[in-house]
PDB file of N, CA and C in Angstrom:
ATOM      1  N   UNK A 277     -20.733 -61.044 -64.953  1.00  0.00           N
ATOM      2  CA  UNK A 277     -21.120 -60.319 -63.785  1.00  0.00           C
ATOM      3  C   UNK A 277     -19.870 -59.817 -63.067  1.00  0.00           C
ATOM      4  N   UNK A 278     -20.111 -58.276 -62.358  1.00  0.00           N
ATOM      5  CA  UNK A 278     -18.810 -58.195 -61.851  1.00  0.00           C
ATOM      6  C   UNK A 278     -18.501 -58.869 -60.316  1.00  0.00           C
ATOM      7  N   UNK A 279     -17.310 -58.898 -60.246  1.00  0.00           N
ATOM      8  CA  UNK A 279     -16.741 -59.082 -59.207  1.00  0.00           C
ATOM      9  C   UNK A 279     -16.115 -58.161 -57.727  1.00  0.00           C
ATOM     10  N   UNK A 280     -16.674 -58.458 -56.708  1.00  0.00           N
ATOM     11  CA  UNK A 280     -15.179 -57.242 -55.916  1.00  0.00           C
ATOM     12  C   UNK A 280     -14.678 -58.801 -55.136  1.00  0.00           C
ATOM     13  N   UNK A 281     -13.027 -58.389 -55.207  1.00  0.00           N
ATOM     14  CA  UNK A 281     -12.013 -59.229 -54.598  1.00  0.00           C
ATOM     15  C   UNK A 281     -11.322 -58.280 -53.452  1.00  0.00           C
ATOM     16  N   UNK A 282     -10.934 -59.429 -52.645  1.00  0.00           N
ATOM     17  CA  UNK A 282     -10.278 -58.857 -51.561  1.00  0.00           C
ATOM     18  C   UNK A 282      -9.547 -59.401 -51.213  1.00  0.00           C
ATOM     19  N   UNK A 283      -7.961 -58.966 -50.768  1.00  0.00           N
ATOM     20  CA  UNK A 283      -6.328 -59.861 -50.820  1.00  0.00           C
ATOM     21  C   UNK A 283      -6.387 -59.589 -49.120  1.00  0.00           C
ATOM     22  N   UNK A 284      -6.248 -60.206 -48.453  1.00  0.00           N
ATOM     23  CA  UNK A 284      -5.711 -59.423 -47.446  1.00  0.00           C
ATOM     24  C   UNK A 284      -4.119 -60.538 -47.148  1.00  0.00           C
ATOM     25  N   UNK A 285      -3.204 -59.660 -46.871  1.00  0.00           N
ATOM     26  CA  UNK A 285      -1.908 -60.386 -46.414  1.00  0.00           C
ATOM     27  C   UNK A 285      -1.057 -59.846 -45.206  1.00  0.00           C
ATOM     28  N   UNK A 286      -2.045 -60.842 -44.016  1.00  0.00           N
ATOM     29  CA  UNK A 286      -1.351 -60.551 -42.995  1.00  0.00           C
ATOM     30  C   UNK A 286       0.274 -60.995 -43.000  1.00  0.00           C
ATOM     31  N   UNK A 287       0.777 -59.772 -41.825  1.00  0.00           N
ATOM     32  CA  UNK A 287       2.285 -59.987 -41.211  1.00  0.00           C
ATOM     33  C   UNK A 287       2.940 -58.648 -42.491  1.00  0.00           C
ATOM     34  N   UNK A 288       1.963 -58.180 -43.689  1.00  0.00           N
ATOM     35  CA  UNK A 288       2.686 -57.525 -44.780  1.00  0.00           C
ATOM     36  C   UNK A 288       2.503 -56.355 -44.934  1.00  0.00           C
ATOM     37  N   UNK A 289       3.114 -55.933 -45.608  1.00  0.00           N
ATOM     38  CA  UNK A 289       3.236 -54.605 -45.689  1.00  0.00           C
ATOM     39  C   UNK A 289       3.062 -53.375 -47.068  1.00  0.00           C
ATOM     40  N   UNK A 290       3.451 -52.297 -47.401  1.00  0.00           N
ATOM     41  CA  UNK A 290       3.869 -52.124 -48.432  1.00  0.00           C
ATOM     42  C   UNK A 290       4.996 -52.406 -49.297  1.00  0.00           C
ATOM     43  N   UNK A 291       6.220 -52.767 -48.638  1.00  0.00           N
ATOM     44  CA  UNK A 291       7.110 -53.250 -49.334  1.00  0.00           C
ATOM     45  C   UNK A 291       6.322 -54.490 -49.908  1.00  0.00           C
ATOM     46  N   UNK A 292       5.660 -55.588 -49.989  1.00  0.00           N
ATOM     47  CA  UNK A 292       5.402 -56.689 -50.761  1.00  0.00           C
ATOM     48  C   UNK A 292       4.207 -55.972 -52.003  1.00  0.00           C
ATOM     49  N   UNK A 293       3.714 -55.252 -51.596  1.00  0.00           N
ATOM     50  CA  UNK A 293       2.633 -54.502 -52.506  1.00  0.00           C
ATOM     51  C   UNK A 293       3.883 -53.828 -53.728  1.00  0.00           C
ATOM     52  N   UNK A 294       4.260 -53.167 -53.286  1.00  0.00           N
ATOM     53  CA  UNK A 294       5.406 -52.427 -54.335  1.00  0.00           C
ATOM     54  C   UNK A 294       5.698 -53.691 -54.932  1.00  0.00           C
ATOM     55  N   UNK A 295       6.096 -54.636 -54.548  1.00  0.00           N
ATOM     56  CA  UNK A 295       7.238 -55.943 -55.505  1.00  0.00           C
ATOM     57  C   UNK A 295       6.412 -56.341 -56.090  1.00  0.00           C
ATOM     58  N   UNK A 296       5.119 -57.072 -55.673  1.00  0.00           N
ATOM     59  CA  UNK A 296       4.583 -56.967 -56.251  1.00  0.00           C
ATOM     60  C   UNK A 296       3.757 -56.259 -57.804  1.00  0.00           C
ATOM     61  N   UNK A 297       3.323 -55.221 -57.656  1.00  0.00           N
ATOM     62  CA  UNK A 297       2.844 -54.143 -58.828  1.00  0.00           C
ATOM     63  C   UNK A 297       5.018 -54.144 -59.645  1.00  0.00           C
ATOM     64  N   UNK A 298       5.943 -53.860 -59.311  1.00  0.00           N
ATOM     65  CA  UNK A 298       6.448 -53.470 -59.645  1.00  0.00           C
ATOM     66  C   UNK A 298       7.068 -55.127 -60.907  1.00  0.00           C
ATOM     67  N   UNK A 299       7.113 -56.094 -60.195  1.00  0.00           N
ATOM     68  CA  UNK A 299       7.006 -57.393 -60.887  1.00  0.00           C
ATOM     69  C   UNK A 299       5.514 -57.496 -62.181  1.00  0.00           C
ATOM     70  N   UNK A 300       4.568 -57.204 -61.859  1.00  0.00           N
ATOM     71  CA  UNK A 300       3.196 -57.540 -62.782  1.00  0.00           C
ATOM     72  C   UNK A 300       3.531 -56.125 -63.867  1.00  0.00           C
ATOM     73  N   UNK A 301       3.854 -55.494 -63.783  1.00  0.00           N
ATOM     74  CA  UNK A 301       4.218 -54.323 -64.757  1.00  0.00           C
ATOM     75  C   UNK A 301       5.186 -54.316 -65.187  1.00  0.00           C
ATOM     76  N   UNK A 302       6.134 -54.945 -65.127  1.00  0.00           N
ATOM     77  CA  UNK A 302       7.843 -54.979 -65.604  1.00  0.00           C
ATOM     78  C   UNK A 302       8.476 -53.691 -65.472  1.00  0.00           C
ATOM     79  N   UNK A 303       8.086 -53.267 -64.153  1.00  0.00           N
ATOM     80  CA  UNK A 303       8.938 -51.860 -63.527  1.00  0.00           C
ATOM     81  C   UNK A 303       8.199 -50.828 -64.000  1.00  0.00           C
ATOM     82  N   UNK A 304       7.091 -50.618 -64.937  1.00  0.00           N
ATOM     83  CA  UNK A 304       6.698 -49.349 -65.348  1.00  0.00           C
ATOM     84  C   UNK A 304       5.661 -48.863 -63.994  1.00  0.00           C
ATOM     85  N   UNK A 305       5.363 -49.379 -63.470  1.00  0.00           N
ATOM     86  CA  UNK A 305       4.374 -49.010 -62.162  1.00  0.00           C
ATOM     87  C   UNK A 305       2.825 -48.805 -62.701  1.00  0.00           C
ATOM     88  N   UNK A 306       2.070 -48.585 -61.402  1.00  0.00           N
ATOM     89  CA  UNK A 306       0.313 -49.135 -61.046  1.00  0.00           C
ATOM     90  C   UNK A 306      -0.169 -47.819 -61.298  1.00  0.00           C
ATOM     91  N   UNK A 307      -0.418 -46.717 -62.736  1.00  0.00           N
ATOM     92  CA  UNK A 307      -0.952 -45.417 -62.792  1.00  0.00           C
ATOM     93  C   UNK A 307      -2.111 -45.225 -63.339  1.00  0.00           C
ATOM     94  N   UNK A 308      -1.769 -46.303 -63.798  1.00  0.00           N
ATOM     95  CA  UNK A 308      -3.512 -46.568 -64.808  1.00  0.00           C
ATOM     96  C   UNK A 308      -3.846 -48.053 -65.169  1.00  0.00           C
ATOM     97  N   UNK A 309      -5.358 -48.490 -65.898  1.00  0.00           N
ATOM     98  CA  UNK A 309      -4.989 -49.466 -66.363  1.00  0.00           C
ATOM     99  C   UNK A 309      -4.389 -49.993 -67.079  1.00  0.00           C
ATOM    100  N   UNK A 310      -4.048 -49.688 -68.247  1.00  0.00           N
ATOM    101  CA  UNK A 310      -2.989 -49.702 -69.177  1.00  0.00           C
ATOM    102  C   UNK A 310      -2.105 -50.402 -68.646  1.00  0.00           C
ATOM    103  N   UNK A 311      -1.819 -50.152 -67.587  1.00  0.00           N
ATOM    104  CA  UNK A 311      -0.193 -50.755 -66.804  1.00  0.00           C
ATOM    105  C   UNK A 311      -0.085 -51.983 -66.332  1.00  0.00           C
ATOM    106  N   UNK A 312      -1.098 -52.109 -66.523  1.00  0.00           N
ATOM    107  CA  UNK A 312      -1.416 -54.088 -65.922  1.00  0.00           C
ATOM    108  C   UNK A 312      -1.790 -54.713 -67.311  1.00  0.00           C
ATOM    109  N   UNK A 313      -0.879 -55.761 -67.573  1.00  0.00           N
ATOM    110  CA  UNK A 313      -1.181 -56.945 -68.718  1.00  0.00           C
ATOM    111  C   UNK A 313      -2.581 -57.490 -69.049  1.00  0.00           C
ATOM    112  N   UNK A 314      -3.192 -57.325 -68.035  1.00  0.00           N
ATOM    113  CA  UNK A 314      -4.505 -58.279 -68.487  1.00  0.00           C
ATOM    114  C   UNK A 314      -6.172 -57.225 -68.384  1.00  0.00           C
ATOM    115  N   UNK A 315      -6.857 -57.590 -69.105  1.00  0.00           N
ATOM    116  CA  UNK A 315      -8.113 -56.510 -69.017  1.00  0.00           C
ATOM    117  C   UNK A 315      -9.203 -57.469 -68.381  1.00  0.00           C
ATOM    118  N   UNK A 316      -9.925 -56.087 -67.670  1.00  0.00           N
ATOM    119  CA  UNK A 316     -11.154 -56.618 -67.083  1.00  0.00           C
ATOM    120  C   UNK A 316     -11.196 -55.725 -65.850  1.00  0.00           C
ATOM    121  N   UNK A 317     -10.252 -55.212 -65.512  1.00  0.00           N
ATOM    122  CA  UNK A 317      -9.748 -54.205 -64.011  1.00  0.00           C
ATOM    123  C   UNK A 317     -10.820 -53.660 -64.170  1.00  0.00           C
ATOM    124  N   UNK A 318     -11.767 -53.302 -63.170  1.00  0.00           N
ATOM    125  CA  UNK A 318     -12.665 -52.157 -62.969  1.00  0.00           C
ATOM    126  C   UNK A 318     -12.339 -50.847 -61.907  1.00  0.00           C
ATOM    127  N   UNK A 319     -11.408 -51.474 -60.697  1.00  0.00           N
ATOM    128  CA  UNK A 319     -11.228 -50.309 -59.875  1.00  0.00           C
ATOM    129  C   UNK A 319     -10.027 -51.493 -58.989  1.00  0.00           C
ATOM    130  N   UNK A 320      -9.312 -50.270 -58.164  1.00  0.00           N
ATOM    131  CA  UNK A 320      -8.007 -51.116 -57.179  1.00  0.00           C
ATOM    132  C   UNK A 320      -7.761 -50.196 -56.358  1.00  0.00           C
ATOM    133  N   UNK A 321      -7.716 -50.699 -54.670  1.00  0.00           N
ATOM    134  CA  UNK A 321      -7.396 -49.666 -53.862  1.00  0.00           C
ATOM    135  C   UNK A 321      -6.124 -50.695 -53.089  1.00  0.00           C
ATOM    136  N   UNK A 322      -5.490 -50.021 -52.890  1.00  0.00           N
ATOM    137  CA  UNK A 322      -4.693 -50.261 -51.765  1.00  0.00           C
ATOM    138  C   UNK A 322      -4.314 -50.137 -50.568  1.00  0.00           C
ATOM    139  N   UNK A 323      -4.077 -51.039 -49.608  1.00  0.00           N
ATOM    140  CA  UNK A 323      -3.435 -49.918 -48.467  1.00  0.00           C
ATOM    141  C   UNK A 323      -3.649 -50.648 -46.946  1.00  0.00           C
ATOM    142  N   UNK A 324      -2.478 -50.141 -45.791  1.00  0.00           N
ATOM    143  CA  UNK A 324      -2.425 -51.017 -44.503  1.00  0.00           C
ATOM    144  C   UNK A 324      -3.863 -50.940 -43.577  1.00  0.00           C
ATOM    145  N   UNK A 325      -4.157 -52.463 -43.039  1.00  0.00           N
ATOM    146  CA  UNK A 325      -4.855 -52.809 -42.302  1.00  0.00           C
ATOM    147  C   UNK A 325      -4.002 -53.332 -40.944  1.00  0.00           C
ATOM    148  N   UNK A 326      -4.657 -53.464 -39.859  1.00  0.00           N
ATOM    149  CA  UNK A 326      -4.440 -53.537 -38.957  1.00  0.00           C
ATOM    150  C   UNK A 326      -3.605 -54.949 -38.416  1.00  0.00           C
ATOM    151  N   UNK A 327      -2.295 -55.410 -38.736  1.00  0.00           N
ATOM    152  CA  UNK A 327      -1.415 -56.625 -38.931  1.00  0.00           C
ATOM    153  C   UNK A 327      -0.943 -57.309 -40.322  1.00  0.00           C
ATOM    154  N   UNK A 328      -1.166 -56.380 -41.507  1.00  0.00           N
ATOM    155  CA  UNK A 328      -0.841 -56.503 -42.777  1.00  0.00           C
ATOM    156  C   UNK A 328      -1.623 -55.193 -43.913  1.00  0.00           C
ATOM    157  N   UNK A 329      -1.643 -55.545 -44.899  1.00  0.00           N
ATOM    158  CA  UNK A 329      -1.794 -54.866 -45.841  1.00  0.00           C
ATOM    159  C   UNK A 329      -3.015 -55.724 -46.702  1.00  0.00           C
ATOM    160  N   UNK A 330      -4.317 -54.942 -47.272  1.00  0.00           N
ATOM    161  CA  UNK A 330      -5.629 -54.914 -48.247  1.00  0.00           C
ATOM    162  C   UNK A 330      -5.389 -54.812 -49.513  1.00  0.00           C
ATOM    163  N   UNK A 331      -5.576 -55.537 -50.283  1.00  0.00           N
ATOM    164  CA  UNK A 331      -6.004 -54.752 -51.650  1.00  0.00           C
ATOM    165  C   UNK A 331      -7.202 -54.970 -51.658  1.00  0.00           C
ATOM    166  N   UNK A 332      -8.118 -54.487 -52.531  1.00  0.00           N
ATOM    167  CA  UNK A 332      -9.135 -55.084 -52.909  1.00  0.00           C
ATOM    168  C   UNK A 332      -9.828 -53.699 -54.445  1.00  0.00           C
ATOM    169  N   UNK A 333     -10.108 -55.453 -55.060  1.00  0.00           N
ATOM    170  CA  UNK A 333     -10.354 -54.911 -56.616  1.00  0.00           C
ATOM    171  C   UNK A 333     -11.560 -55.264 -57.030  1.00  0.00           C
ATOM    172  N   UNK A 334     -12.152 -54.743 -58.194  1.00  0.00           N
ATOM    173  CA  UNK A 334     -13.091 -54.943 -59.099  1.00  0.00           C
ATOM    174  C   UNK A 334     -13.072 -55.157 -60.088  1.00  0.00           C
ATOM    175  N   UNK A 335     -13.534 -56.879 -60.460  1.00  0.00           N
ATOM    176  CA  UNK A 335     -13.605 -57.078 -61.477  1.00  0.00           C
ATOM    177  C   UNK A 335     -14.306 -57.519 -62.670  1.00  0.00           C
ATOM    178  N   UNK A 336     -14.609 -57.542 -63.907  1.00  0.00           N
ATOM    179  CA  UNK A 336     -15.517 -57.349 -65.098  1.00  0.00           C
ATOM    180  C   UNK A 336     -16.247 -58.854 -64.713  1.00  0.00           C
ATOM    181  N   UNK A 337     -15.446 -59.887 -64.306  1.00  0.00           N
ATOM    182  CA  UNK A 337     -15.710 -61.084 -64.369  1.00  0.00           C
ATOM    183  C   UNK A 337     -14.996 -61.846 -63.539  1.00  0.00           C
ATOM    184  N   UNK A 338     -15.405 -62.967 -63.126  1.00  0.00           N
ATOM    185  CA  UNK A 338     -14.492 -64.401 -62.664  1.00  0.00           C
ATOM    186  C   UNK A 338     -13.356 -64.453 -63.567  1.00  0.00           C
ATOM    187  N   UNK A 339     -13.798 -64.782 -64.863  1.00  0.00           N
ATOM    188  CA  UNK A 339     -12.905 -65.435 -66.097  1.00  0.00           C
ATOM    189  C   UNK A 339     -11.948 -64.306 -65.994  1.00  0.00           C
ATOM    190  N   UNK A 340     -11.572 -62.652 -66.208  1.00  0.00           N
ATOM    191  CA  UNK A 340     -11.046 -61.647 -65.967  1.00  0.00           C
ATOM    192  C   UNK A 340     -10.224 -61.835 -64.648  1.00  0.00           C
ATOM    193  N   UNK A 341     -10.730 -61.964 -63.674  1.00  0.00           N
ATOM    194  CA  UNK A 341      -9.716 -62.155 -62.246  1.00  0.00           C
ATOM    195  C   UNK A 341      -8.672 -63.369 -62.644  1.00  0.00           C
ATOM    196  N   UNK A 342      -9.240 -64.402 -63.067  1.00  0.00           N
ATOM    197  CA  UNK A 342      -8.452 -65.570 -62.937  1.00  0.00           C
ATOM    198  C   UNK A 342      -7.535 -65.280 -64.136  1.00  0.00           C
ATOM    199  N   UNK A 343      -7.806 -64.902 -65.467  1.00  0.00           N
ATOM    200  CA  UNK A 343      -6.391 -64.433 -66.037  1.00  0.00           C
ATOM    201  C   UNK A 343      -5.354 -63.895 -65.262  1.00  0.00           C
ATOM    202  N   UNK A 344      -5.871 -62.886 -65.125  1.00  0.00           N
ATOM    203  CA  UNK A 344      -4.868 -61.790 -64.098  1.00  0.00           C
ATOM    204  C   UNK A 344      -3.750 -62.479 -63.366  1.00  0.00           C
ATOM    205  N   UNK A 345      -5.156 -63.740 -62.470  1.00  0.00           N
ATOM    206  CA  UNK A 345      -3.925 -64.582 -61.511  1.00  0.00           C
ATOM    207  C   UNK A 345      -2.817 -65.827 -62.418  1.00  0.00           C
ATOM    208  N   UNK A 346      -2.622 -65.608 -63.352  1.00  0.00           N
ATOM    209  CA  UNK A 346      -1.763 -66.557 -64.128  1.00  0.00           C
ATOM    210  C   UNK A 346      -0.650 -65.990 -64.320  1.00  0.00           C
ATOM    211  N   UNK A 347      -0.719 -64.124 -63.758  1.00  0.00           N
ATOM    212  CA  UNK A 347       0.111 -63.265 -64.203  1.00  0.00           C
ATOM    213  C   UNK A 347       0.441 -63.283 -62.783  1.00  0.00           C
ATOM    214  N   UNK A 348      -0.041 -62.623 -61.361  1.00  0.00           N
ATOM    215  CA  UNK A 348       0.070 -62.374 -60.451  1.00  0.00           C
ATOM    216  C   UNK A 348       0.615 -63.474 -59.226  1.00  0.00           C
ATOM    217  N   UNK A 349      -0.172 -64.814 -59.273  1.00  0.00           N
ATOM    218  CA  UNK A 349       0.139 -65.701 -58.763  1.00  0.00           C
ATOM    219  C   UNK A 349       1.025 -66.387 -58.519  1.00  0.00           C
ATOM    220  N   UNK A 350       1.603 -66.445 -59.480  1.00  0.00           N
ATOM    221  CA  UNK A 350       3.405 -67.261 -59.649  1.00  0.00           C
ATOM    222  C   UNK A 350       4.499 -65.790 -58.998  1.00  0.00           C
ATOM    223  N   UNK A 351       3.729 -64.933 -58.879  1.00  0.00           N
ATOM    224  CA  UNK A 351       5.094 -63.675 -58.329  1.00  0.00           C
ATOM    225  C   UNK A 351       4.586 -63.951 -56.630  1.00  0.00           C
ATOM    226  N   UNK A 352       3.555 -64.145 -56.549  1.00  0.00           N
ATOM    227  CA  UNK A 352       3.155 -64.313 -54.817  1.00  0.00           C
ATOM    228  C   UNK A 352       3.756 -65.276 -54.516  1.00  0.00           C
ATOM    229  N   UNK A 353       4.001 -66.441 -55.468  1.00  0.00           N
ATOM    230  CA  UNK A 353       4.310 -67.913 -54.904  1.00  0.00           C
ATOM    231  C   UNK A 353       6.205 -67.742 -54.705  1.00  0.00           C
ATOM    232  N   UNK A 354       6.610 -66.924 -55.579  1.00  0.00           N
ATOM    233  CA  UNK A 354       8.136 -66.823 -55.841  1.00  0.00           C
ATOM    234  C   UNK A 354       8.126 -66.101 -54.611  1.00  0.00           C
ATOM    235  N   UNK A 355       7.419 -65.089 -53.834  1.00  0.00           N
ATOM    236  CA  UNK A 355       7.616 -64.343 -52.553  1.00  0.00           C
ATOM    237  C   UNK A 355       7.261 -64.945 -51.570  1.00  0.00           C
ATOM    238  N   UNK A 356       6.543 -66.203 -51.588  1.00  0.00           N
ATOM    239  CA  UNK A 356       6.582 -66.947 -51.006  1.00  0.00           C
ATOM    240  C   UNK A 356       4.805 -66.874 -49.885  1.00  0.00           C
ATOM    241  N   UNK A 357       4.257 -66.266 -50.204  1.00  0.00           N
ATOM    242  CA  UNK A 357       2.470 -65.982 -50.484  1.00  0.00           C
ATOM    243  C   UNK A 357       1.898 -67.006 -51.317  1.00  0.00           C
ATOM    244  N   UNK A 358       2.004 -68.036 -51.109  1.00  0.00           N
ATOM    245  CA  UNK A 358       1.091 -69.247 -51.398  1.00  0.00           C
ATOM    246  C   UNK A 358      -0.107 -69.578 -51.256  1.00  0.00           C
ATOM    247  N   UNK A 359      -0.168 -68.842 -49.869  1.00  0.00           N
ATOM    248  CA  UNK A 359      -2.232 -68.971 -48.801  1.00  0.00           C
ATOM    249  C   UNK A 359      -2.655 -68.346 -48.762  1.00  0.00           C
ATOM    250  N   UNK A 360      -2.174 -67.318 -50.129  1.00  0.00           N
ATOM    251  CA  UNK A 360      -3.381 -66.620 -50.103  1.00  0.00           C
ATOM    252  C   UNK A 360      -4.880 -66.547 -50.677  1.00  0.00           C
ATOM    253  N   UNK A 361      -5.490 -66.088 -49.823  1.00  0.00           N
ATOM    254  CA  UNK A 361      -7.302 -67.197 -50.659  1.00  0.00           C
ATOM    255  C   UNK A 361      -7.908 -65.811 -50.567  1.00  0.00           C
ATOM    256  N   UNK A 362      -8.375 -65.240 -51.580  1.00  0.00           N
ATOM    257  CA  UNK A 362      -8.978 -63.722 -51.679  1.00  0.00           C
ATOM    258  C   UNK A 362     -10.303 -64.135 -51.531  1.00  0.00           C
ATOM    259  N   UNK A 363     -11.365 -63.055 -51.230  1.00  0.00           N
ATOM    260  CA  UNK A 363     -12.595 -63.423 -50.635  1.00  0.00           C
ATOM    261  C   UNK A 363     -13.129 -62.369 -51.846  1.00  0.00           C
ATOM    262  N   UNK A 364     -14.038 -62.967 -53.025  1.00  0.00           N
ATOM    263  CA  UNK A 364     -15.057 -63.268 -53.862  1.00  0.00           C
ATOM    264  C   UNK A 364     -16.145 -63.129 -53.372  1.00  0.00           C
ATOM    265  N   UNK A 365     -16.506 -61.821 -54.028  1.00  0.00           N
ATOM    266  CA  UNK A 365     -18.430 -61.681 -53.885  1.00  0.00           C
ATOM    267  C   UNK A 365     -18.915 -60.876 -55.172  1.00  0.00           C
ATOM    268  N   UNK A 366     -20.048 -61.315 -55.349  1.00  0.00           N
ATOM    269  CA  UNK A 366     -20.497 -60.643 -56.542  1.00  0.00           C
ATOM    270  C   UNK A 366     -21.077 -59.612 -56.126  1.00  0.00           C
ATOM    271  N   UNK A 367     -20.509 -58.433 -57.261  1.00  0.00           N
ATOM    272  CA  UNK A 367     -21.050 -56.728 -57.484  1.00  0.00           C
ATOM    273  C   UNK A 367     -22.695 -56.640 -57.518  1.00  0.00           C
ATOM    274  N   UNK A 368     -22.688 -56.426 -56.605  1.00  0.00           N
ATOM    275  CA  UNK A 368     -24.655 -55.473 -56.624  1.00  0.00           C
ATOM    276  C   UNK A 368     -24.920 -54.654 -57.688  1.00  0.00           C
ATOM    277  N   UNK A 369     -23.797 -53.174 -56.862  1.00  0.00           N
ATOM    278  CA  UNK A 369     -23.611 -52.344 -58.191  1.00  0.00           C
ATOM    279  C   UNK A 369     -21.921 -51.706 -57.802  1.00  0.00           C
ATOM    280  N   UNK A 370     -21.527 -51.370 -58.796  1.00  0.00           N
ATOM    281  CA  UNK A 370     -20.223 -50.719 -59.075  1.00  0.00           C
ATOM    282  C   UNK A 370     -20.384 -49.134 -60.010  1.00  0.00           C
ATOM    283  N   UNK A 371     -19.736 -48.241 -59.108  1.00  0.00           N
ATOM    284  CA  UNK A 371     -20.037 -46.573 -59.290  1.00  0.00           C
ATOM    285  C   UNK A 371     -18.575 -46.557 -59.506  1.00  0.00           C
ATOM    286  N   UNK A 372     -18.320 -45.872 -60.639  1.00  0.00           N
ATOM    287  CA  UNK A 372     -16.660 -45.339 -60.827  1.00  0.00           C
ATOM    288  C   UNK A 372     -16.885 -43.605 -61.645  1.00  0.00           C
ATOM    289  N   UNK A 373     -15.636 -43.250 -61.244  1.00  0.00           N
ATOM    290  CA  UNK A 373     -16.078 -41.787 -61.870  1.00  0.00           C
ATOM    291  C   UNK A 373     -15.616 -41.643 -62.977  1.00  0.00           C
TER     292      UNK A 373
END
């Protein structure tokens, strides 16, 4: 079943978003899926909220997100983003073009 996730990281910005994507891709950058190591991505937006910075993604599955974070997680923890607890809900429906 799919997933939508949601990061939010107050106090942040785009600079941690860039180090981020730019760390999980080994510098090639976020243009497609292709560019991210792990499959299951359904959709990814980015972008500032009001005392930090949103992502929030869609994904194929639980099991799919949590790979991802084996890739992603240890670069948050090295930046020092430890608390971050993304908020999990399951897809009704998901429209992509």
């Amino acid at each position: 079943m799919a997933i939508i996730v949601t990061f939010d990281f107050p106090d942040a910005g785009q600079e941690l978003y860039d180090t981020v994507i730019e760390r999980v891709t080994d510098g090639r950058g976020f243009t497609r899926f292709a560019d991210v190591p792990t499959t299951g991505l359904v959709s990814h937006a980015a972008g500032p909220v009001d005392g930090g910075f949103r992502v929030t993604e869609v994904w194929e599955s639980v099991e799919a997100l949590e790979a991802h974070a084996k890739t992603f997680g240890p670069i948050l923890a090295d930046l020092g983003h430890t608390d971050v607890q993304p908020t999990i809900i399951p897809a009704h429906n998901v429209v992509v073009r």
